[in-house]
PDB file of C-alpha atoms and ligand atoms in Angstrom:
ATOM      1  CA  MET A  16     147.363  42.545  14.676  1.00  0.00           C
ATOM      2  CA  GLY A  17     148.481  38.961  14.314  1.00  0.00           C
ATOM      3  CA  THR A  18     148.711  36.813  11.214  1.00  0.00           C
ATOM      4  CA  LEU A  19     145.951  34.612   9.847  1.00  0.00           C
ATOM      5  CA  VAL A  20     146.866  31.440   7.960  1.00  0.00           C
ATOM      6  CA  ALA A  21     144.281  28.972   6.627  1.00  0.00           C
ATOM      7  CA  LEU A  22     144.918  25.355   5.629  1.00  0.00           C
ATOM      8  CA  GLU A  23     142.347  24.041   3.187  1.00  0.00           C
ATOM      9  CA  GLY A  24     141.887  20.983   1.038  1.00  0.00           C
ATOM     10  CA  ILE A  25     139.590  18.065   0.359  1.00  0.00           C
ATOM     11  CA  ASP A  26     138.961  15.354   2.970  1.00  0.00           C
ATOM     12  CA  GLY A  27     141.994  13.166   3.527  1.00  0.00           C
ATOM     13  CA  SER A  28     144.456  15.837   2.396  1.00  0.00           C
ATOM     14  CA  GLY A  29     146.130  15.836   5.807  1.00  0.00           C
ATOM     15  CA  LYS A  30     145.134  19.340   6.922  1.00  0.00           C
ATOM     16  CA  SER A  31     144.581  18.497  10.565  1.00  0.00           C
ATOM     17  CA  THR A  32     147.958  16.762  10.907  1.00  0.00           C
ATOM     18  CA  GLN A  33     149.659  19.638   9.120  1.00  0.00           C
ATOM     19  CA  ALA A  34     147.849  22.315  11.155  1.00  0.00           C
ATOM     20  CA  SER A  35     149.049  20.713  14.362  1.00  0.00           C
ATOM     21  CA  LEU A  36     152.641  20.271  13.088  1.00  0.00           C
ATOM     22  CA  LEU A  37     152.686  23.866  11.888  1.00  0.00           C
ATOM     23  CA  ASN A  38     151.495  25.084  15.272  1.00  0.00           C
ATOM     24  CA  ASP A  39     154.239  23.098  17.064  1.00  0.00           C
ATOM     25  CA  GLN A  40     156.943  24.367  14.721  1.00  0.00           C
ATOM     26  CA  LEU A  41     155.830  27.983  15.056  1.00  0.00           C
ATOM     27  CA  ARG A  42     155.809  27.651  18.844  1.00  0.00           C
ATOM     28  CA  ASP A  43     159.304  26.097  18.771  1.00  0.00           C
ATOM     29  CA  ARG A  44     160.437  29.236  16.972  1.00  0.00           C
ATOM     30  CA  GLY A  45     158.943  31.465  19.653  1.00  0.00           C
ATOM     31  CA  PHE A  46     155.744  32.507  17.899  1.00  0.00           C
ATOM     32  CA  ASP A  47     152.559  32.674  19.914  1.00  0.00           C
ATOM     33  CA  SER A  48     150.385  30.540  17.655  1.00  0.00           C
ATOM     34  CA  VAL A  49     147.061  28.828  18.025  1.00  0.00           C
ATOM     35  CA  VAL A  50     144.943  26.447  15.900  1.00  0.00           C
ATOM     36  CA  PHE A  51     141.178  26.649  15.411  1.00  0.00           C
ATOM     37  CA  ARG A  52     139.209  24.051  13.561  1.00  0.00           C
ATOM     38  CA  GLU A  53     135.984  24.414  11.564  1.00  0.00           C
ATOM     39  CA  PRO A  54     133.265  23.313  11.871  1.00  0.00           C
ATOM     40  CA  GLY A  55     133.609  24.361  15.507  1.00  0.00           C
ATOM     41  CA  ASP A  56     131.762  23.290  18.623  1.00  0.00           C
ATOM     42  CA  SER A  57     128.821  25.695  18.384  1.00  0.00           C
ATOM     43  CA  VAL A  58     125.228  24.416  18.150  1.00  0.00           C
ATOM     44  CA  PHE A  59     125.546  24.958  14.390  1.00  0.00           C
ATOM     45  CA  GLY A  60     128.701  22.811  14.212  1.00  0.00           C
ATOM     46  CA  ASP A  61     126.931  20.115  16.249  1.00  0.00           C
ATOM     47  CA  LYS A  62     123.995  20.117  13.833  1.00  0.00           C
ATOM     48  CA  LEU A  63     126.374  19.786  10.862  1.00  0.00           C
ATOM     49  CA  ARG A  64     128.258  16.871  12.413  1.00  0.00           C
ATOM     50  CA  GLN A  65     124.959  15.159  13.091  1.00  0.00           C
ATOM     51  CA  GLN A  66     124.065  15.627   9.390  1.00  0.00           C
ATOM     52  CA  PHE A  67     127.348  14.078   8.271  1.00  0.00           C
ATOM     53  CA  ARG A  68     126.874  11.186  10.670  1.00  0.00           C
ATOM     54  CA  ASP A  69     123.203  10.383  10.021  1.00  0.00           C
ATOM     55  CA  GLY A  70     122.929  11.372   6.363  1.00  0.00           C
ATOM     56  CA  ARG A  71     122.420  14.752   4.733  1.00  0.00           C
ATOM     57  CA  THR A  72     118.791  15.844   4.779  1.00  0.00           C
ATOM     58  CA  ILE A  73     119.161  19.639   4.580  1.00  0.00           C
ATOM     59  CA  SER A  74     119.520  21.773   1.447  1.00  0.00           C
ATOM     60  CA  ALA A  75     122.848  23.159   0.246  1.00  0.00           C
ATOM     61  CA  LYS A  76     121.648  26.629   1.211  1.00  0.00           C
ATOM     62  CA  GLU A  77     120.821  25.553   4.758  1.00  0.00           C
ATOM     63  CA  GLU A  78     124.146  23.729   4.985  1.00  0.00           C
ATOM     64  CA  ALA A  79     125.999  26.904   3.952  1.00  0.00           C
ATOM     65  CA  ARG A  80     123.993  28.921   6.483  1.00  0.00           C
ATOM     66  CA  LEU A  81     124.980  26.561   9.312  1.00  0.00           C
ATOM     67  CA  PHE A  82     128.689  26.661   8.367  1.00  0.00           C
ATOM     68  CA  ILE A  83     128.525  30.460   8.207  1.00  0.00           C
ATOM     69  CA  GLU A  84     126.748  30.825  11.568  1.00  0.00           C
ATOM     70  CA  ASP A  85     129.260  28.434  13.129  1.00  0.00           C
ATOM     71  CA  ARG A  86     132.072  30.548  11.652  1.00  0.00           C
ATOM     72  CA  ARG A  87     130.548  33.806  12.898  1.00  0.00           C
ATOM     73  CA  ILE A  88     130.850  32.491  16.454  1.00  0.00           C
ATOM     74  CA  ASP A  89     134.406  31.235  15.811  1.00  0.00           C
ATOM     75  CA  VAL A  90     135.405  34.673  14.476  1.00  0.00           C
ATOM     76  CA  ASN A  91     133.900  36.544  17.437  1.00  0.00           C
ATOM     77  CA  GLU A  92     134.992  34.207  20.202  1.00  0.00           C
ATOM     78  CA  ASN A  93     138.314  32.844  18.944  1.00  0.00           C
ATOM     79  CA  ILE A  94     139.776  34.258  15.744  1.00  0.00           C
ATOM     80  CA  ARG A  95     139.426  38.029  16.266  1.00  0.00           C
ATOM     81  CA  PRO A  96     140.528  38.019  19.917  1.00  0.00           C
ATOM     82  CA  ALA A  97     143.635  35.946  19.013  1.00  0.00           C
ATOM     83  CA  LEU A  98     144.506  38.275  16.125  1.00  0.00           C
ATOM     84  CA  VAL A  99     144.032  41.350  18.332  1.00  0.00           C
ATOM     85  CA  ALA A 100     146.388  39.712  20.852  1.00  0.00           C
ATOM     86  CA  GLY A 101     148.995  39.505  18.057  1.00  0.00           C
ATOM     87  CA  LYS A 102     148.956  35.718  17.662  1.00  0.00           C
ATOM     88  CA  VAL A 103     149.545  33.618  14.584  1.00  0.00           C
ATOM     89  CA  VAL A 104     146.178  31.972  13.971  1.00  0.00           C
ATOM     90  CA  VAL A 105     146.242  28.691  12.025  1.00  0.00           C
ATOM     91  CA  MET A 106     142.837  27.671  10.667  1.00  0.00           C
ATOM     92  CA  ASP A 107     142.124  23.988  10.017  1.00  0.00           C
ATOM     93  CA  ARG A 108     139.500  24.858   7.359  1.00  0.00           C
ATOM     94  CA  TYR A 109     137.997  28.314   6.899  1.00  0.00           C
ATOM     95  CA  TYR A 110     135.630  30.004   4.481  1.00  0.00           C
ATOM     96  CA  PHE A 111     137.251  28.669   1.296  1.00  0.00           C
ATOM     97  CA  SER A 112     135.812  25.313   2.444  1.00  0.00           C
ATOM     98  CA  THR A 113     132.311  26.783   2.273  1.00  0.00           C
ATOM     99  CA  MET A 114     133.046  28.255  -1.151  1.00  0.00           C
ATOM    100  CA  ALA A 115     134.366  24.921  -2.444  1.00  0.00           C
ATOM    101  CA  TYR A 116     132.116  22.340  -0.711  1.00  0.00           C
ATOM    102  CA  GLN A 117     128.828  24.246  -0.866  1.00  0.00           C
ATOM    103  CA  GLY A 118     129.872  25.728  -4.227  1.00  0.00           C
ATOM    104  CA  ALA A 119     130.231  22.153  -5.497  1.00  0.00           C
ATOM    105  CA  LEU A 120     126.604  21.605  -4.448  1.00  0.00           C
ATOM    106  CA  GLY A 121     125.577  24.386  -6.838  1.00  0.00           C
ATOM    107  CA  LEU A 122     125.752  27.575  -4.749  1.00  0.00           C
ATOM    108  CA  ASN A 123     127.435  30.669  -6.152  1.00  0.00           C
ATOM    109  CA  THR A 124     131.042  30.752  -4.900  1.00  0.00           C
ATOM    110  CA  TYR A 125     131.387  34.511  -5.372  1.00  0.00           C
ATOM    111  CA  GLN A 126     128.275  35.170  -3.269  1.00  0.00           C
ATOM    112  CA  LEU A 127     129.551  32.797  -0.596  1.00  0.00           C
ATOM    113  CA  GLN A 128     132.873  34.648  -0.553  1.00  0.00           C
ATOM    114  CA  LYS A 129     131.150  38.026  -0.213  1.00  0.00           C
ATOM    115  CA  THR A 130     128.887  36.805   2.603  1.00  0.00           C
ATOM    116  CA  ASN A 131     131.850  35.388   4.504  1.00  0.00           C
ATOM    117  CA  GLU A 132     134.124  38.380   3.991  1.00  0.00           C
ATOM    118  CA  LEU A 133     131.487  40.669   5.506  1.00  0.00           C
ATOM    119  CA  PHE A 134     132.399  39.288   8.919  1.00  0.00           C
ATOM    120  CA  ALA A 135     135.382  36.942   8.615  1.00  0.00           C
ATOM    121  CA  PRO A 136     138.894  38.430   8.444  1.00  0.00           C
ATOM    122  CA  LYS A 137     140.686  37.614   5.196  1.00  0.00           C
ATOM    123  CA  PRO A 138     143.639  35.266   5.683  1.00  0.00           C
ATOM    124  CA  ASP A 139     147.135  36.624   5.026  1.00  0.00           C
ATOM    125  CA  LEU A 140     147.849  33.260   3.433  1.00  0.00           C
ATOM    126  CA  THR A 141     145.659  30.308   2.443  1.00  0.00           C
ATOM    127  CA  LEU A 142     147.354  27.032   1.553  1.00  0.00           C
ATOM    128  CA  ILE A 143     145.348  24.499  -0.426  1.00  0.00           C
ATOM    129  CA  LEU A 144     146.659  21.004   0.320  1.00  0.00           C
ATOM    130  CA  ASP A 145     146.075  19.548  -3.095  1.00  0.00           C
ATOM    131  CA  LEU A 146     145.680  15.919  -4.097  1.00  0.00           C
ATOM    132  CA  PRO A 147     143.561  13.948  -6.580  1.00  0.00           C
ATOM    133  CA  ALA A 148     140.048  13.038  -5.424  1.00  0.00           C
ATOM    134  CA  GLU A 149     140.852   9.344  -6.020  1.00  0.00           C
ATOM    135  CA  THR A 150     143.791   9.459  -3.580  1.00  0.00           C
ATOM    136  CA  SER A 151     141.600  11.224  -1.056  1.00  0.00           C
ATOM    137  CA  ALA A 152     138.828   8.642  -1.455  1.00  0.00           C
ATOM    138  CA  GLU A 153     141.373   5.818  -0.970  1.00  0.00           C
ATOM    139  CA  ARG A 154     142.773   7.415   2.191  1.00  0.00           C
ATOM    140  CA  ILE A 155     139.262   7.876   3.606  1.00  0.00           C
ATOM    141  CA  ARG A 156     138.328   4.290   2.791  1.00  0.00           C
ATOM    142  CA  ALA A 157     141.480   2.990   4.443  1.00  0.00           C
ATOM    143  CA  ALA A 158     141.039   5.136   7.561  1.00  0.00           C
ATOM    144  CA  ARG A 159     137.317   4.712   8.116  1.00  0.00           C
ATOM    145  CA  GLY A 160     136.629   1.413   6.410  1.00  0.00           C
ATOM    146  CA  LEU A 161     134.007   2.973   4.165  1.00  0.00           C
ATOM    147  CA  PRO A 162     132.870   1.365   0.914  1.00  0.00           C
ATOM    148  CA  ASP A 163     133.757   2.748  -2.484  1.00  0.00           C
ATOM    149  CA  SER A 164     131.458   5.601  -3.457  1.00  0.00           C
ATOM    150  CA  TYR A 165     131.497   6.901  -7.011  1.00  0.00           C
ATOM    151  CA  GLU A 166     129.274   9.882  -6.057  1.00  0.00           C
ATOM    152  CA  GLY A 167     131.561  10.710  -3.146  1.00  0.00           C
ATOM    153  CA  THR A 168     134.619  10.749  -5.389  1.00  0.00           C
ATOM    154  CA  GLU A 169     132.800  12.808  -8.020  1.00  0.00           C
ATOM    155  CA  TYR A 170     131.824  15.364  -5.394  1.00  0.00           C
ATOM    156  CA  LEU A 171     135.384  15.616  -4.080  1.00  0.00           C
ATOM    157  CA  ARG A 172     136.607  16.052  -7.646  1.00  0.00           C
ATOM    158  CA  ARG A 173     134.368  19.111  -8.040  1.00  0.00           C
ATOM    159  CA  VAL A 174     135.414  20.452  -4.643  1.00  0.00           C
ATOM    160  CA  ARG A 175     139.085  20.086  -5.612  1.00  0.00           C
ATOM    161  CA  GLU A 176     138.532  21.883  -8.922  1.00  0.00           C
ATOM    162  CA  LEU A 177     136.915  24.796  -7.125  1.00  0.00           C
ATOM    163  CA  PHE A 178     139.727  25.033  -4.559  1.00  0.00           C
ATOM    164  CA  LEU A 179     142.215  25.249  -7.439  1.00  0.00           C
ATOM    165  CA  GLU A 180     140.161  27.983  -9.114  1.00  0.00           C
ATOM    166  CA  PHE A 181     140.590  30.175  -6.022  1.00  0.00           C
ATOM    167  CA  CYS A 182     144.396  30.215  -6.308  1.00  0.00           C
ATOM    168  CA  GLY A 183     146.050  33.615  -6.618  1.00  0.00           C
ATOM    169  CA  SER A 184     148.692  35.699  -4.861  1.00  0.00           C
ATOM    170  CA  ASP A 185     147.640  34.820  -1.299  1.00  0.00           C
ATOM    171  CA  VAL A 186     145.888  31.509  -2.027  1.00  0.00           C
ATOM    172  CA  VAL A 187     148.502  28.913  -2.945  1.00  0.00           C
ATOM    173  CA  ALA A 188     148.192  25.209  -3.757  1.00  0.00           C
ATOM    174  CA  VAL A 189     150.797  22.792  -2.401  1.00  0.00           C
ATOM    175  CA  ASP A 190     151.159  19.186  -3.519  1.00  0.00           C
ATOM    176  CA  ALA A 191     149.805  17.081  -0.628  1.00  0.00           C
ATOM    177  CA  GLU A 192     150.695  13.725  -2.178  1.00  0.00           C
ATOM    178  CA  THR A 193     154.102  13.819  -0.520  1.00  0.00           C
ATOM    179  CA  GLU A 194     155.529  12.490   2.722  1.00  0.00           C
ATOM    180  CA  VAL A 195     154.250  14.206   5.916  1.00  0.00           C
ATOM    181  CA  GLY A 196     157.614  15.703   6.974  1.00  0.00           C
ATOM    182  CA  GLU A 197     158.401  17.030   3.526  1.00  0.00           C
ATOM    183  CA  LEU A 198     154.973  18.668   3.229  1.00  0.00           C
ATOM    184  CA  SER A 199     155.260  20.117   6.713  1.00  0.00           C
ATOM    185  CA  ALA A 200     158.659  21.702   5.899  1.00  0.00           C
ATOM    186  CA  LYS A 201     157.217  23.233   2.743  1.00  0.00           C
ATOM    187  CA  ILE A 202     154.207  24.655   4.602  1.00  0.00           C
ATOM    188  CA  LEU A 203     156.434  26.075   7.357  1.00  0.00           C
ATOM    189  CA  ARG A 204     158.653  27.842   4.793  1.00  0.00           C
ATOM    190  CA  LYS A 205     155.668  29.507   3.147  1.00  0.00           C
ATOM    191  CA  VAL A 206     154.133  30.537   6.467  1.00  0.00           C
ATOM    192  CA  LEU A 207     157.425  31.923   7.854  1.00  0.00           C
ATOM    193  CA  ALA A 208     157.817  34.062   4.733  1.00  0.00           C
ATOM    194  CA  VAL A 209     154.503  35.724   5.629  1.00  0.00           C
ATOM    195  CA  VAL A 210     154.945  35.857   9.409  1.00  0.00           C
ATOM    196  CA  GLU A 211     158.505  37.181   9.277  1.00  0.00           C
ATOM    197  CA  GLY A 212     157.917  39.440   6.270  1.00  0.00           C
ATOM    198  CA  PRO A 213     160.327  40.121   3.400  1.00  0.00           C
TER     199      PRO A 213
HETATM  200  P1  TYD B 301     136.394  18.226   8.886  1.00  0.00           P
HETATM  201  O1  TYD B 301     136.055  18.323  10.347  1.00  0.00           O
HETATM  202  O2  TYD B 301     137.602  18.923   8.390  1.00  0.00           O
HETATM  203  O3  TYD B 301     136.427  16.695   8.474  1.00  0.00           O
HETATM  204  P2  TYD B 301     137.568  15.644   8.662  1.00  0.00           P
HETATM  205  O4  TYD B 301     138.377  16.003   9.860  1.00  0.00           O
HETATM  206  O5  TYD B 301     136.793  14.390   8.797  1.00  0.00           O
HETATM  207  O6  TYD B 301     138.357  15.747   7.379  1.00  0.00           O
HETATM  208  O7  TYD B 301     135.151  18.741   8.054  1.00  0.00           O
HETATM  209  C1  TYD B 301     133.960  18.025   8.033  1.00  0.00           C
HETATM  210  C2  TYD B 301     133.317  18.154   6.690  1.00  0.00           C
HETATM  211  O8  TYD B 301     132.736  19.447   6.553  1.00  0.00           O
HETATM  212  C3  TYD B 301     134.250  17.973   5.521  1.00  0.00           C
HETATM  213  O9  TYD B 301     133.712  17.020   4.631  1.00  0.00           O
HETATM  214  C4  TYD B 301     134.245  19.317   4.841  1.00  0.00           C
HETATM  215  C5  TYD B 301     132.938  19.911   5.241  1.00  0.00           C
HETATM  216  N1  TYD B 301     132.873  21.393   5.242  1.00  0.00           N
HETATM  217  C6  TYD B 301     132.000  22.025   4.359  1.00  0.00           C
HETATM  218  O10 TYD B 301     131.303  21.359   3.577  1.00  0.00           O
HETATM  219  N2  TYD B 301     131.899  23.397   4.395  1.00  0.00           N
HETATM  220  C7  TYD B 301     132.622  24.170   5.262  1.00  0.00           C
HETATM  221  O11 TYD B 301     132.504  25.409   5.273  1.00  0.00           O
HETATM  222  C8  TYD B 301     133.520  23.500   6.173  1.00  0.00           C
HETATM  223  C9  TYD B 301     134.316  24.302   7.167  1.00  0.00           C
HETATM  224  C10 TYD B 301     133.615  22.101   6.123  1.00  0.00           C
END
């Protein structure tokens, strides 16, 4: 079996950049690694993207269901086969995102975890790229030219709090308010410790 690593964090935390850098650095070291991103390109992922684009009209429960169905396909088609082939699988978001984002909409995080873990392999390591919701909101505004949204920042604040509540032995927060290269080196160190073992 391979190794499963998940990068999580609120919007604007730099996960996608870091997932791609991590993949490159693992490959440079001779590891057979691959990145998968959620939401994926299933019909469920398409429906979710359309919701984010045109405004959210579905309930939190329906939103969670779509993320979970999208993930079920990702697990069957991408994640499990790569793990069986012995690869290092880097997830750009995974089920802790459902626990935090849909949890912040009022769903029970423990139930969401149980539902996901019935079918989704548990990561060997989850790194939460942590930064204040205000910094995240500023980065999003700068990148997408969106107006200031108090509700948006409040929501991200709750999502961040939940992510931090999940921390434990194999769920670790890293400070994402640092320079890209520095953060990338820190992430690589933590991942190598798991991939290479003690
Ligand atoms: P993502 O594609 O990571 O957004 P971006 O690249 O723009 O940062 O994720 C899209 C949104 O979906 C993001 O706001 C987080 C949210 N999301 C959930 O609410 N639940 C989930 O289970 C996942 C995977 C993502």
